[in-house]
Short mmCIF file of C-alpha atoms in Angstrom, two decimals:
data_model
loop_
_atom_site.label_atom_id
_atom_site.label_comp_id
_atom_site.label_asym_id
_atom_site.label_seq_id
_atom_site.Cartn_x
_atom_site.Cartn_y
_atom_site.Cartn_z
CA SER A 1 0.00 0.00 0.00
CA CYS A 2 1.12 3.54 -0.70
CA PRO A 3 1.43 6.01 2.16
CA ASP A 4 0.53 8.85 -0.22
CA GLU A 5 -0.18 9.44 -3.91
CA ALA A 6 3.46 9.46 -5.03
CA ALA A 7 3.60 8.50 -8.71
CA SER A 8 6.31 5.86 -8.26
CA CYS A 9 4.37 4.05 -5.55
CA MET A 10 1.07 4.26 -7.42
CA ALA A 11 2.74 2.94 -10.60
CA SER A 12 4.18 0.03 -8.63
CA ALA A 13 0.73 -0.74 -7.21
CA ALA A 14 -0.78 -0.65 -10.72
CA LYS A 15 1.90 -3.00 -12.05
CA SER A 16 1.31 -5.45 -9.19
CA LEU A 17 -2.34 -5.55 -10.26
CA GLY A 18 -1.36 -6.06 -13.90
CA ALA A 19 -2.92 -2.71 -14.84
CA ALA A 20 -1.57 -0.46 -17.57
CA LYS A 21 -3.48 2.52 -16.13
CA LEU A 22 -4.56 3.41 -12.61
CA LEU A 23 -7.46 5.69 -11.71
CA PHE A 24 -7.32 7.00 -8.16
CA GLY A 25 -8.43 9.99 -6.16
CA SER A 26 -10.20 11.30 -3.14
CA VAL A 27 -13.35 12.94 -1.84
CA ARG A 28 -12.78 15.60 0.80
CA ARG A 29 -14.93 18.14 2.51
CA GLY A 30 -14.45 21.48 0.85
CA GLY A 31 -15.88 24.85 1.64
CA ASN A 32 -19.00 25.43 3.67
CA ASP A 33 -21.36 22.94 2.15
CA GLY A 34 -19.56 20.78 -0.35
CA TYR A 35 -17.01 18.19 -1.31
CA LEU A 36 -13.93 18.32 -3.49
CA VAL A 37 -13.76 15.26 -5.78
CA THR A 38 -10.28 14.72 -7.23
CA LEU A 39 -9.41 12.01 -9.76
CA LYS A 40 -6.09 11.22 -11.45
CA MET A 41 -5.12 8.73 -14.16
CA LEU A 42 -1.59 7.34 -14.13
CA ASP A 43 0.29 5.33 -16.76
CA SER A 44 1.96 2.52 -14.85
CA ALA A 45 4.76 2.03 -17.40
CA THR A 46 5.99 5.62 -17.23
CA ALA A 47 4.72 6.55 -13.74
CA LYS A 48 3.39 9.77 -15.26
CA GLY A 49 -0.02 11.29 -14.79
CA GLU A 50 -2.12 11.36 -17.93
CA SER A 51 -5.07 13.38 -16.71
CA HIS A 52 -6.39 15.08 -13.63
CA VAL A 53 -9.79 16.48 -12.71
CA ALA A 54 -10.93 18.27 -9.57
CA GLU A 55 -14.51 19.33 -9.12
CA THR A 56 -16.48 20.72 -6.20
CA ILE A 57 -19.99 19.42 -5.63
CA THR A 58 -22.44 20.69 -3.04
CA ARG A 59 -23.77 18.52 -0.29
CA ALA A 60 -27.15 18.50 -2.06
CA GLN A 61 -25.44 17.20 -5.21
CA ALA A 62 -23.54 14.48 -3.34
CA THR A 63 -25.30 11.54 -4.95
CA PRO A 64 -23.83 8.66 -6.95
CA VAL A 65 -25.09 10.33 -10.14
CA ALA A 66 -23.34 13.65 -9.30
CA VAL A 67 -20.05 11.94 -8.49
CA ARG A 68 -20.06 10.31 -11.95
CA GLY A 69 -19.57 13.75 -13.53
CA PRO A 70 -15.86 14.03 -12.71
CA VAL A 71 -15.31 10.38 -13.65
CA GLN A 72 -16.80 10.89 -17.10
CA LYS A 73 -14.41 13.77 -17.81
#
C-alpha cells in the first residue's frame, strides 16, 4: 500500500495488479457545504499522470449520479 499518492508508488501498485493505467483519487470536505472530488489517471509504465480532474460538488449534489460527472471527464 502507498502512504501517499506518489507516482512511483502508485505505478508500482498498478503493475502489481497487472494494470496499464490506474485511476485513483479522493473525496474531501471542501468549503461550507460541499465536497472536493479529485481524480487522477496514471500510466503505470511511465509513472506519469495522464489526466487530472478536480470538481467541487455541493452537499445536495452528493449523490452517486453527481459523483459520476468528474469520472466521465
